[in-house]
Coordinates of C-alpha atoms and ligand atoms in Angstrom, one line a residue:
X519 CA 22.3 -15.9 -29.5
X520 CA 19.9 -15.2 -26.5
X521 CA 21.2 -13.7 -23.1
X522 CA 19.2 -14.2 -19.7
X523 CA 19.9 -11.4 -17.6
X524 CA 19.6 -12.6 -13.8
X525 CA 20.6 -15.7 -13.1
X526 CA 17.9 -16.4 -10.3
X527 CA 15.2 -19.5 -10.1
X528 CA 13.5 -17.4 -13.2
X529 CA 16.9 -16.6 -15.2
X530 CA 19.4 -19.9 -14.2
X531 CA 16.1 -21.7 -15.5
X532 CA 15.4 -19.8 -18.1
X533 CA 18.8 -20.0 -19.7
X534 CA 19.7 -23.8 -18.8
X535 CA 16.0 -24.4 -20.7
X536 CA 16.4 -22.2 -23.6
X537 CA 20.0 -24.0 -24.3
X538 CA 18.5 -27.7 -24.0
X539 CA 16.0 -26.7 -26.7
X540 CA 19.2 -26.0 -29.2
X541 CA 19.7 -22.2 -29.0
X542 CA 23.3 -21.0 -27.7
X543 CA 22.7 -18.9 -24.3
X544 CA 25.1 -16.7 -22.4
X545 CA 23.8 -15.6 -18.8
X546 CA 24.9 -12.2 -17.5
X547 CA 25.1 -11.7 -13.7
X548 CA 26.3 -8.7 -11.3
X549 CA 27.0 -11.7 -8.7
X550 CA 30.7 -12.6 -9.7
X551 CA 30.6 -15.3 -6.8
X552 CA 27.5 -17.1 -8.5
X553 CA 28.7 -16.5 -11.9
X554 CA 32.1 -18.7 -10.9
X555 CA 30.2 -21.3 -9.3
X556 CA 28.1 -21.4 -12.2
X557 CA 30.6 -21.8 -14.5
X558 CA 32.1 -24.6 -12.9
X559 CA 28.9 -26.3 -13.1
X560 CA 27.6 -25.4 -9.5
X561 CA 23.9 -24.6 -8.8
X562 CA 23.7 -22.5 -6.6
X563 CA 19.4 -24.1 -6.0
X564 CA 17.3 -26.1 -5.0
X565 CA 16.0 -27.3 -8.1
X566 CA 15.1 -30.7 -9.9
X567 CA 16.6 -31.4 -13.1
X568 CA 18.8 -28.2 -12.8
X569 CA 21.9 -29.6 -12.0
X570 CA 21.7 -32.0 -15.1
X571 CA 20.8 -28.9 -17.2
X572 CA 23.4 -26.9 -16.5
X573 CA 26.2 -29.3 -16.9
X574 CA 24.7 -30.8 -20.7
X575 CA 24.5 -27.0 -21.3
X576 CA 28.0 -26.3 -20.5
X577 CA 29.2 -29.7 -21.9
X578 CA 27.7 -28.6 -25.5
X579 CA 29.1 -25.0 -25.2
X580 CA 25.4 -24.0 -25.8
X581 CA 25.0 -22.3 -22.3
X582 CA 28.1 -19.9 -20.6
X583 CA 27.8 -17.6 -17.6
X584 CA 29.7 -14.0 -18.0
X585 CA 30.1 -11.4 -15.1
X586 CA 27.3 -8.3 -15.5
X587 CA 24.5 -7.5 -17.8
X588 CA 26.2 -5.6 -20.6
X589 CA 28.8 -8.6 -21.4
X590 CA 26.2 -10.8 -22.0
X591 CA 23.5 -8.4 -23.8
X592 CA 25.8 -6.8 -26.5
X593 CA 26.2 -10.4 -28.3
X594 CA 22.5 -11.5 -28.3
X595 CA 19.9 -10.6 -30.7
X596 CA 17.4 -11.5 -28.2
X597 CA 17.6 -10.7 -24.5
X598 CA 15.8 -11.7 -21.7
X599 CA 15.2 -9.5 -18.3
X600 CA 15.0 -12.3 -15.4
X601 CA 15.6 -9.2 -13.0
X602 CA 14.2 -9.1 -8.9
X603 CA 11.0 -6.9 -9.3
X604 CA 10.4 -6.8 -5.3
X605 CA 8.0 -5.1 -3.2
X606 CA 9.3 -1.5 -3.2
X607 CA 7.6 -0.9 0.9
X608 CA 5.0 0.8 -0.5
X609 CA 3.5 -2.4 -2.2
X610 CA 4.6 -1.5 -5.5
X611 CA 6.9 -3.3 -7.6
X612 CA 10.6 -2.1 -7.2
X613 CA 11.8 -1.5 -10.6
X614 CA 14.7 -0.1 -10.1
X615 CA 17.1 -2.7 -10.9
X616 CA 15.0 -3.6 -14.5
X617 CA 15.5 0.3 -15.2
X618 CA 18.8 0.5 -14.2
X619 CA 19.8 -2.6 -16.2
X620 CA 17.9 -1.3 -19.4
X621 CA 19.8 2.1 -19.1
X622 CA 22.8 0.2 -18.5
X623 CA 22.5 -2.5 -22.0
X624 CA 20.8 -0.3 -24.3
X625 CA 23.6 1.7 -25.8
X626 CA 25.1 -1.8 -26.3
X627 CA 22.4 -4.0 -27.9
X628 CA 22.9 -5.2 -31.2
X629 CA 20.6 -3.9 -34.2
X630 CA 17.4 -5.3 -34.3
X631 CA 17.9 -6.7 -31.2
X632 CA 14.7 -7.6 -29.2
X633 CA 14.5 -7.0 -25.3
X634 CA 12.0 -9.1 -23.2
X635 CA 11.0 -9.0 -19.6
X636 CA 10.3 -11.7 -18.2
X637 CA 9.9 -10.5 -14.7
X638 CA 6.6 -9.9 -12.9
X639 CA 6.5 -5.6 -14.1
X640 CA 3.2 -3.7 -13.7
X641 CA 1.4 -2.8 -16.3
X642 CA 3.1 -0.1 -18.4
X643 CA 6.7 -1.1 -17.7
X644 CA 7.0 -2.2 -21.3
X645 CA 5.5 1.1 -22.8
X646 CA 8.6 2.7 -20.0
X647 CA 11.2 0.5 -21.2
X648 CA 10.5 1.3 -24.9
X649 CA 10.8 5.1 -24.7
X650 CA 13.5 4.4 -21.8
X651 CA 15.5 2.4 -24.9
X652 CA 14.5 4.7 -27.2
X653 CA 15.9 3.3 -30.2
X654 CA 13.2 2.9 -33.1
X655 CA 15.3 -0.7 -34.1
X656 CA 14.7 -2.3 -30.6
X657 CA 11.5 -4.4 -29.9
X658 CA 10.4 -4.6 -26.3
X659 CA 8.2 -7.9 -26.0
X660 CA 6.4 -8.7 -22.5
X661 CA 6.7 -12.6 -22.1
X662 CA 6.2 -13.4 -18.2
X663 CA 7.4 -16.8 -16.6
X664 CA 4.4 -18.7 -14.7
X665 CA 6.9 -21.8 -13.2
X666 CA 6.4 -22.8 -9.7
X667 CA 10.1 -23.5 -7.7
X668 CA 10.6 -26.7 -7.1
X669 CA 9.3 -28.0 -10.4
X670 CA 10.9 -25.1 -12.6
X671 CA 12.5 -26.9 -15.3
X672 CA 9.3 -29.5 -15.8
X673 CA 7.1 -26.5 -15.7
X674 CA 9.3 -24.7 -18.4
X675 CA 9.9 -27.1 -20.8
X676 CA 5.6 -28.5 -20.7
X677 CA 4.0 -24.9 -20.0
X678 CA 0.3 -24.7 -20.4
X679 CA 0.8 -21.8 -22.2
X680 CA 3.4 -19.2 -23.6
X681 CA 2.1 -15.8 -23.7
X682 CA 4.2 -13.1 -25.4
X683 CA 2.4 -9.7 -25.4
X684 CA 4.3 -6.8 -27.3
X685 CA 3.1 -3.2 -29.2
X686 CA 4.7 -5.1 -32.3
X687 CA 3.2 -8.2 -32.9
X688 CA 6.4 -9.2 -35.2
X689 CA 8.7 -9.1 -32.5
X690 CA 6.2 -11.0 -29.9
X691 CA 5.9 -13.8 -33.0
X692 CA 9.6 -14.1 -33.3
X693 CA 9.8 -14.5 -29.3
X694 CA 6.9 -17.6 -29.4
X695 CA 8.7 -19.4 -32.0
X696 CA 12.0 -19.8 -29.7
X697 CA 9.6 -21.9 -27.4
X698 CA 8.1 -24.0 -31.0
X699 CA 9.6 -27.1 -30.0
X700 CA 7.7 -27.5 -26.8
X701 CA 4.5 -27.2 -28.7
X702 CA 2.6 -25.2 -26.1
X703 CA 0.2 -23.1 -27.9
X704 CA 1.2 -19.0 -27.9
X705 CA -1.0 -16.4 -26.3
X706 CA 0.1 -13.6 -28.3
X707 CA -1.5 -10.1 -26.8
X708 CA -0.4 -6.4 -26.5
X709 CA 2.2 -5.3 -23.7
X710 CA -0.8 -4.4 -21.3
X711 CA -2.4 -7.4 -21.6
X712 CA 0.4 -9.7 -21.5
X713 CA 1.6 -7.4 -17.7
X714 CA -2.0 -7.6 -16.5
X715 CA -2.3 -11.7 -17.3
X716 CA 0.7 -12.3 -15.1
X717 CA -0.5 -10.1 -12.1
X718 CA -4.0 -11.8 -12.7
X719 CA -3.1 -15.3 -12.6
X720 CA -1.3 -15.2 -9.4
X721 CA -3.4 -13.0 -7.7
X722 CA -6.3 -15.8 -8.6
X723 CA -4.4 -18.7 -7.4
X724 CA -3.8 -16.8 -4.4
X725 CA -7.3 -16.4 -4.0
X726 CA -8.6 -20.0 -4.4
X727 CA -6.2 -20.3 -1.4
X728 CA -7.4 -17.9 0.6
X729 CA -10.7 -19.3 -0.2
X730 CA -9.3 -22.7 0.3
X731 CA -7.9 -22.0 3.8
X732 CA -11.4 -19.9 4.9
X733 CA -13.2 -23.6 4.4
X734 CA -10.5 -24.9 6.2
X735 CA -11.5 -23.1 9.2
X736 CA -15.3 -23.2 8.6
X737 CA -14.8 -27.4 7.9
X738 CA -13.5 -27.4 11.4
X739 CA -16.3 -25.2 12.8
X740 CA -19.2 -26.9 11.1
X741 CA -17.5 -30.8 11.8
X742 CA -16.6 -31.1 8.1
X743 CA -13.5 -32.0 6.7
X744 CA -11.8 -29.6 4.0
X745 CA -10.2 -32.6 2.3
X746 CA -13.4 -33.7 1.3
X747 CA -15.0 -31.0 0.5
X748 CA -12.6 -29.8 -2.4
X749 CA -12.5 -33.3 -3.8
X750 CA -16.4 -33.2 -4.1
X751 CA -15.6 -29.4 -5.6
X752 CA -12.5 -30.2 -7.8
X753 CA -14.4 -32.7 -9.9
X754 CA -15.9 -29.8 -12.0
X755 CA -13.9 -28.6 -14.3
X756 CA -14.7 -25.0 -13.4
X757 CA -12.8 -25.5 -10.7
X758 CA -10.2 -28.5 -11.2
X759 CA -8.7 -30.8 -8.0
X760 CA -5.4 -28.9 -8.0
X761 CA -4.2 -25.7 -6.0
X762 CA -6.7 -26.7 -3.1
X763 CA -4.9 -27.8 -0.6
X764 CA -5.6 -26.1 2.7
X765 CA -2.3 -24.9 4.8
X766 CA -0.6 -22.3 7.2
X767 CA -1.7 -19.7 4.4
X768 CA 0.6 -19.0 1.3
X769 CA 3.8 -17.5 0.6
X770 CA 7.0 -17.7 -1.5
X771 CA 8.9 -14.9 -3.5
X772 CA 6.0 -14.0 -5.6
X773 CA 2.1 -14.4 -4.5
X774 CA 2.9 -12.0 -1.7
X775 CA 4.7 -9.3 -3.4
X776 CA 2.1 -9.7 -6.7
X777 CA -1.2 -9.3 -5.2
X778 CA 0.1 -6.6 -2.9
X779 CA 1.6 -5.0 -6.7
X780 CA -2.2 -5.7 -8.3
X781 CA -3.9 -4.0 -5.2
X782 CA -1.5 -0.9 -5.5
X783 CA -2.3 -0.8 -9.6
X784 CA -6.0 -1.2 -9.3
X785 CA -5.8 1.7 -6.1
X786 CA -3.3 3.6 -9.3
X787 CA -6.4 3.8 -11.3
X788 CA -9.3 4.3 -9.0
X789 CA -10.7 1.0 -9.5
X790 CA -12.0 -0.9 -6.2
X791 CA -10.9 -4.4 -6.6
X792 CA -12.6 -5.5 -2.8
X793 CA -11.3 -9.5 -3.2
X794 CA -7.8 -8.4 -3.5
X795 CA -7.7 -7.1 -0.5
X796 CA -9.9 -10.0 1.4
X797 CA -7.5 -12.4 -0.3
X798 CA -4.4 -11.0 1.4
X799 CA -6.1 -10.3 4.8
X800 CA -7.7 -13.5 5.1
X801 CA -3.6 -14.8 4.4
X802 CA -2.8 -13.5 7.7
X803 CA -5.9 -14.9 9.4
X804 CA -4.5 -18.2 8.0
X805 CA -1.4 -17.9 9.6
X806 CA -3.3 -17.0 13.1
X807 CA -5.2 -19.9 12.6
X808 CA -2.4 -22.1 12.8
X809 CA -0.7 -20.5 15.7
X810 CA -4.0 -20.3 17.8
X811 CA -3.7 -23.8 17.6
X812 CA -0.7 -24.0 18.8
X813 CA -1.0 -21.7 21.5
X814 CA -4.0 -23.8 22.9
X815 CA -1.8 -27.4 22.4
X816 CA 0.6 -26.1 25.0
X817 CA -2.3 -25.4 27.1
X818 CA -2.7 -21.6 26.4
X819 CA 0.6 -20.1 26.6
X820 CA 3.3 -20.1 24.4
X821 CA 5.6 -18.3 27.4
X822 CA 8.7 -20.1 27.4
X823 CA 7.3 -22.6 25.4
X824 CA 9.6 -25.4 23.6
X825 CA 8.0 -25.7 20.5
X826 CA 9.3 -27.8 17.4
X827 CA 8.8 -27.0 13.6
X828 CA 9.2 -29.3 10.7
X829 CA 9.6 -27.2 7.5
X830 CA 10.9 -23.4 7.1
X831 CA 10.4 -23.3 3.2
X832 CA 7.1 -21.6 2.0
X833 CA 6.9 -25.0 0.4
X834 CA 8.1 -28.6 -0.1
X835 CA 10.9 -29.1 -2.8
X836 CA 12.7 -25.3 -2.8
X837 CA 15.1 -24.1 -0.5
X838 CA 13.8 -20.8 -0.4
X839 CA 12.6 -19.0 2.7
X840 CA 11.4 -16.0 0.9
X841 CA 8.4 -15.1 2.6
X842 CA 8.0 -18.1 3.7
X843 CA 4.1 -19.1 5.8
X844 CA 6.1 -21.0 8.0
X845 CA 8.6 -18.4 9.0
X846 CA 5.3 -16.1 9.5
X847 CA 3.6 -18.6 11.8
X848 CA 7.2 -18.7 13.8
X849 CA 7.1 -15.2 14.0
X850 CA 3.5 -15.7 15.8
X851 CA 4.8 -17.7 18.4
X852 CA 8.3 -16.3 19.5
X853 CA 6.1 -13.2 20.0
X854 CA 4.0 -15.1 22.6
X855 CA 7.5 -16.4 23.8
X856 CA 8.0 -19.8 22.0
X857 CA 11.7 -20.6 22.0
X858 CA 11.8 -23.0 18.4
X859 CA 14.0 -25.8 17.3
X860 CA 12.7 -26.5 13.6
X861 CA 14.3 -29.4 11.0
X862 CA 14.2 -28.6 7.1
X863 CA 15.7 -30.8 4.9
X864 CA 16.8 -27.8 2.9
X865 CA 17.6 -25.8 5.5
X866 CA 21.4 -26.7 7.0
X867 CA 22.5 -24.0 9.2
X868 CA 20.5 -21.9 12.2
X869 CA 18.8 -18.9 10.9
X870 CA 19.6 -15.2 13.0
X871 CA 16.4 -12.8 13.6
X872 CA 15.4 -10.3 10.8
X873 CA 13.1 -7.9 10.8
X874 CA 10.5 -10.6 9.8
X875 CA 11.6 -13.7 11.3
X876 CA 12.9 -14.6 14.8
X877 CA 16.1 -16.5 15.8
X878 CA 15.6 -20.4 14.9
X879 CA 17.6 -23.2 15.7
X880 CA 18.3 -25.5 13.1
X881 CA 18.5 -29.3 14.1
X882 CA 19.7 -32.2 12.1
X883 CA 16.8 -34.3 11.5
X884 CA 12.7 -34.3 12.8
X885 CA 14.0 -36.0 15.8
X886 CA 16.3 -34.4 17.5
X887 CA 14.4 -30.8 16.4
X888 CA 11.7 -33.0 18.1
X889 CA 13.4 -33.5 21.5
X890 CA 12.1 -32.0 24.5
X891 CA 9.5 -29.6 23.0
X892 CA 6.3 -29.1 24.1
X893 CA 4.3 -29.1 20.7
X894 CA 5.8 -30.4 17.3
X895 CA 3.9 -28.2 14.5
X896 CA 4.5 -29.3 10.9
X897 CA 4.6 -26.7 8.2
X898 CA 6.1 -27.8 4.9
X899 CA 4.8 -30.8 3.3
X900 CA 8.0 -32.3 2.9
X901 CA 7.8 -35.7 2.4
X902 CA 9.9 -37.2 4.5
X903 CA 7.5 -36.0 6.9
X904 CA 5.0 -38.7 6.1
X905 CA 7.8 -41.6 6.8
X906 CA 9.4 -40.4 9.6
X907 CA 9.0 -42.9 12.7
X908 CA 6.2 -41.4 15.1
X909 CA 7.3 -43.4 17.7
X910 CA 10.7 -42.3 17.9
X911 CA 9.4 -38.9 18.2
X912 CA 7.1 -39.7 20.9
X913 CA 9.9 -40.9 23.0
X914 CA 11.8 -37.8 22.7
X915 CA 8.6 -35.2 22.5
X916 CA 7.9 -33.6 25.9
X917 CA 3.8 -32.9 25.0
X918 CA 1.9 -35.2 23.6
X919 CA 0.4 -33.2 20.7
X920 CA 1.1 -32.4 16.9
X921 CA -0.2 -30.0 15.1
X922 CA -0.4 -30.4 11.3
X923 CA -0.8 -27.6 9.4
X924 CA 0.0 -29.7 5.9
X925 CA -2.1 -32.7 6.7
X926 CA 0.9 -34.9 6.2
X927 CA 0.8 -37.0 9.7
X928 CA -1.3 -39.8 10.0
X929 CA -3.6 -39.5 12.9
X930 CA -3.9 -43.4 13.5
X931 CA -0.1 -43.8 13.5
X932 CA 0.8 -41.3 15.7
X933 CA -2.2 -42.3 18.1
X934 CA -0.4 -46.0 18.1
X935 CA 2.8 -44.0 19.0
X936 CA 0.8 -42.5 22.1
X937 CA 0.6 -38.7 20.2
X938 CA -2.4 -36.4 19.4
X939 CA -2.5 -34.9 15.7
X940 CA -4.8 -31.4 15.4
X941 CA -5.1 -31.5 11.9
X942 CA -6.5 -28.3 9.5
X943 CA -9.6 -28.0 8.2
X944 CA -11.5 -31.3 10.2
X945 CA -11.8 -32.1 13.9
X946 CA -9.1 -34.3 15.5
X947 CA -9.4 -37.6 16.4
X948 CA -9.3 -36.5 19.9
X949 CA -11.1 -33.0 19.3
X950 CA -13.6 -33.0 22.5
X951 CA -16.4 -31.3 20.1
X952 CA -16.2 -34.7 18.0
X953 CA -18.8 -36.6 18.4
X954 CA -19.3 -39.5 19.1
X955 CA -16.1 -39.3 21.5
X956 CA -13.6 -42.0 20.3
X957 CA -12.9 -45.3 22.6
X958 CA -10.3 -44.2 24.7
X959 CA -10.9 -40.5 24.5
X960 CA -7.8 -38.0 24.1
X961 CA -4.3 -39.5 24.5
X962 CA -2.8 -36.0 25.7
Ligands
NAI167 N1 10.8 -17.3 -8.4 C1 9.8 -17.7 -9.1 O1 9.3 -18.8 -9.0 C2 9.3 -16.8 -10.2 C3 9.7 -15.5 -10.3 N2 9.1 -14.7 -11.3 C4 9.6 -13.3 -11.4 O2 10.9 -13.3 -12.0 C5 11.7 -12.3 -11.6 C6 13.0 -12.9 -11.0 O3 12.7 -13.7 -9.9 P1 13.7 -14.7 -9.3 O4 14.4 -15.4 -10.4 O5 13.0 -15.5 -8.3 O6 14.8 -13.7 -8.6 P2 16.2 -14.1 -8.0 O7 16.4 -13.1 -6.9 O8 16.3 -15.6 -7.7 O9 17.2 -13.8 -9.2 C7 17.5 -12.5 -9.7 C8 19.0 -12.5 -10.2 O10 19.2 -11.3 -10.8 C9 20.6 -10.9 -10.5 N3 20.8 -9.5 -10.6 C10 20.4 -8.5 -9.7 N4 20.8 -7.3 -10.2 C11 21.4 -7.5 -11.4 C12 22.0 -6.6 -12.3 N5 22.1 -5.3 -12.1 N6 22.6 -7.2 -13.4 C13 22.6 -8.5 -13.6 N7 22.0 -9.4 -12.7 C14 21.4 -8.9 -11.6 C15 20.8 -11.4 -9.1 O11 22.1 -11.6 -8.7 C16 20.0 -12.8 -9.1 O12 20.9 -13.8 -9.5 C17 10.8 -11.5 -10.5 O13 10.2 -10.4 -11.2 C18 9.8 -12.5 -10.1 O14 8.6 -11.9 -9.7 C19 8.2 -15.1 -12.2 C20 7.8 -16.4 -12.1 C21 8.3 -17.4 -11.1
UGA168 O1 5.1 -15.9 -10.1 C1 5.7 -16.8 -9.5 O2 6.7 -16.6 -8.9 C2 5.0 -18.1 -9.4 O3 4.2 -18.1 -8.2 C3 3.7 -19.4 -7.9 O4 4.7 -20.4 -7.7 P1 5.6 -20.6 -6.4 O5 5.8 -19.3 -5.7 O6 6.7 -21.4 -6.8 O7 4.7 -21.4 -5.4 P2 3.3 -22.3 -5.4 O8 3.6 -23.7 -5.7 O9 2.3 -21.6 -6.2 O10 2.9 -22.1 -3.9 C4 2.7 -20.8 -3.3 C5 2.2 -21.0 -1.9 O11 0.9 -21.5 -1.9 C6 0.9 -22.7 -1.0 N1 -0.1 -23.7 -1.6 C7 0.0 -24.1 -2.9 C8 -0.9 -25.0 -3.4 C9 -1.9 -25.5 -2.5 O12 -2.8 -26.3 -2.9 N2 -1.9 -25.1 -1.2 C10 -1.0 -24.2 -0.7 O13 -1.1 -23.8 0.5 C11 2.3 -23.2 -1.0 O14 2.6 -24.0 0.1 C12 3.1 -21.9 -1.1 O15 3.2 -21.3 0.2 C13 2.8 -19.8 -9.0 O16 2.2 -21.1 -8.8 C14 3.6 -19.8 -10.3 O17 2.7 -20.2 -11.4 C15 4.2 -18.5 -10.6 O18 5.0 -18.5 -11.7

């Protein structure tokens, strides 16, 4: 038997996975609300292939849902931690709930029994969870979870990789062989190593964004066009087409919260890691990037400023806002006064002010978020975006200008429908530094 504690994007997947591949999972949550809607087949997220998971899972008997961590870890021989590590304020990763769980399920695991985190935990936390355990029978085995949201289940069940890294190389074997039938190959390291990989890898990607999204800027500069550019770059291998796409910088539950965890564990041991920090700054310069260009659409001030955004999400295809670019760039211009009406297909109700994000109404569809706003500025790459009718929106738009932050509007469309895209990383068709100067010159 193998419990998931956390029933999360990490855990819910985790668990529905684990039980399509033939082992029998129970998942223990503190949440007693998800936990019911769980068991009556109900998920609670965005997330493809989920739905059908759960209910073949619960059909079989294989995978059950049980209120609180200690129900569910005392029947197991293995149990996974699927726990929230977040930023603790300080930039460190908040472990409190991982410790508090351990303390909580150790008295009651099973002999033999082998705990594994699967949670983003600094470096170390497994050496701390061992001697927090502190029972010579219990393997601790690190085994972190690379999925992307949105495409959890396909990423789980064809990884790249598995990488289990534990102190005691038995227990780390025994944890890659419940993944043998996907037939990824195991990366089997120490503890340490296995921490540091996740911490590495997402910082990385974080930083070929960052990289992405300076070229971006300079494209526009220079009269290139970032598009191009990393398709003439992604063609070698050493650097591969994917994870280039230039946007209003990068977000979501984890690249935030992990590089600012890396930078903290680097500072920790008194070893300079200068990109890091680059990486995250040139994040927020990103994000000012996009809402400078909105500012200048309406003409230079944002004051009282009707402005429409399409997509909340930090991407296409999840439902979560966690911190989300989008959000970030709204923050931006509600500081300069904006007053914003967004649509996200994800996103039903209107969303109150929080210390990060700023009161947004939340339309119905692109068109009516569309209505009477002075700029429309798309930031999720939903797809729905590409197809919606540009001429409907110019009839209802009050400006005459879209900014495109995911490069998802076709300029030659919307200039039939009477509207001005400024794109990212390239000039606009009606960019006055373009030269030569299109027939017709700018629409707005
Ligand atoms: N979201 C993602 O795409 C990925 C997340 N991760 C990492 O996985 C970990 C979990 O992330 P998410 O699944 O996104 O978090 P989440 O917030 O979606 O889920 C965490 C779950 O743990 C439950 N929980 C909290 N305290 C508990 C307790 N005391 N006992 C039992 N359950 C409890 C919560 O109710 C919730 O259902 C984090 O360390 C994250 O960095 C790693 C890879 C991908
Ligand atoms: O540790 C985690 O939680 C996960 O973090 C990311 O996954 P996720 O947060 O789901 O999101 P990504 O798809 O990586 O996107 C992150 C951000 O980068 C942006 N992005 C991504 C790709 C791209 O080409 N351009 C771009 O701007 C997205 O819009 C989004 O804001 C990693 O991709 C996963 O491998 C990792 O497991």
């Amino acid at each position: 038997m193998i419990a998931v504690i956390g029933s999360g994007y990490v855990g819910l997947t985790t668990g529905a996975c684990l039980a399509s591949l033939g082992h029998p999972v129970v998942c223990g949550d503190v949440d007693l609300d998800k936990v019911e809607r769980l068991q009556r087949g109900e998920v609670p997220i965005l997330e493809d292939g989920l739905p059908e998971l759960l209910h073949a899972g619960l059909a079989a008997g294989t995978l059950e849902f049980v209120h609180g961590a200690v129900a569910a870890a005392e029947r197991a021989e293995y149990v996974f931690l699927c726990l929230p590590t977040p930023d603790g304020g300080d930039g460190r990763a908040d472990l409190r709930i991982v410790h508090a769980v351990v303390a909580e399920i150790a008295p009651h695991l099973r002999p033999g029994a082998v705990l594994v985190t699967k949670s983003t935990v600094p470096v170390g936390t497994a050496a701390e969870i061992t001697a927090a355990v502190d029972r010579p029978d219990v393997a601790v085995v690190s085994n972190p979870e690379f999925l992307q949201e949105g495409s959890a289940v396909r990423n789980f069940l064809h990884p790249d990789r598995i990488v289990v890294g534990s102190d005691d190389r038995a227990a780390a074997a025994a944890v890659a062989a419940l993944y043998a039938p996907l037939g990824a190959p195991a990366v089997v390291t120490s503890a340490a190593s296995a921490e540091l990989i996740k911490y590495a890898f997402n910082a990385f990607l974080a930083t070929k964004l960052s990289f992405v999204n300076a070229v971006a800027a300079l494209a526009e500069a220079v009269g290139a066009d970032v598009a191009e550019v990393t398709h003439g770059m992604g063609f070698d291998e050493r650097i591969g087409p994917r994870f280039l796409q230039a946007g209003p910088g990068w977000g979501g539950s984890c690249f935030p919260k992990d590089t600012r965890a890396l930078a903290t564990i680097a500072d920790d041991h008194g070893v300079p890691f200068p990109v890091l920090a680059a990486t995250v700054t040139a994040n927020e310069l990103a994000k000012d990037h996009v809402a400078d260009k909105v500012r200048r659409a309406a003409g230079g001030s944002l004051a009282g400023a009707p402005v429409a955004l399409w997509g909340l999400t930090f991407k296409a295809g999840t439902d979560d806002l966690r911190d989300s670019p989008a959000l970030a760039v709204a923050q931006r211009l509600a500081a300069e006064g904006a007053v914003l009406t967004a649509y996200d297909p994800a996103i039903g109700a209107d969303l109150p002010a929080t210390a990060d994000r700023p009161a947004i109404r939340v339309a119905a569809d692109p068109y009516r978020a569309a209505e009477g706003a002075a700029v429309l500025v798309v930031l999720t790459e939903w797809p729905e975006f590409r197809t919606v009718d540009l001429a409907r929106v110019a009839a209802v738009l009050d400006g005459r200008t879209v900014v495109d932050a995911r490069g998802v509007v076709d300029e030659d469309v919307a200039a039939a429908a009477g509207l001005a895209v400024v794109p990212l990383g390239r000039r606009g068709r009606f960019d006055p530094d373009r030269s030569p100067e299109p027939a017709g010159g700018a629409v707005a």
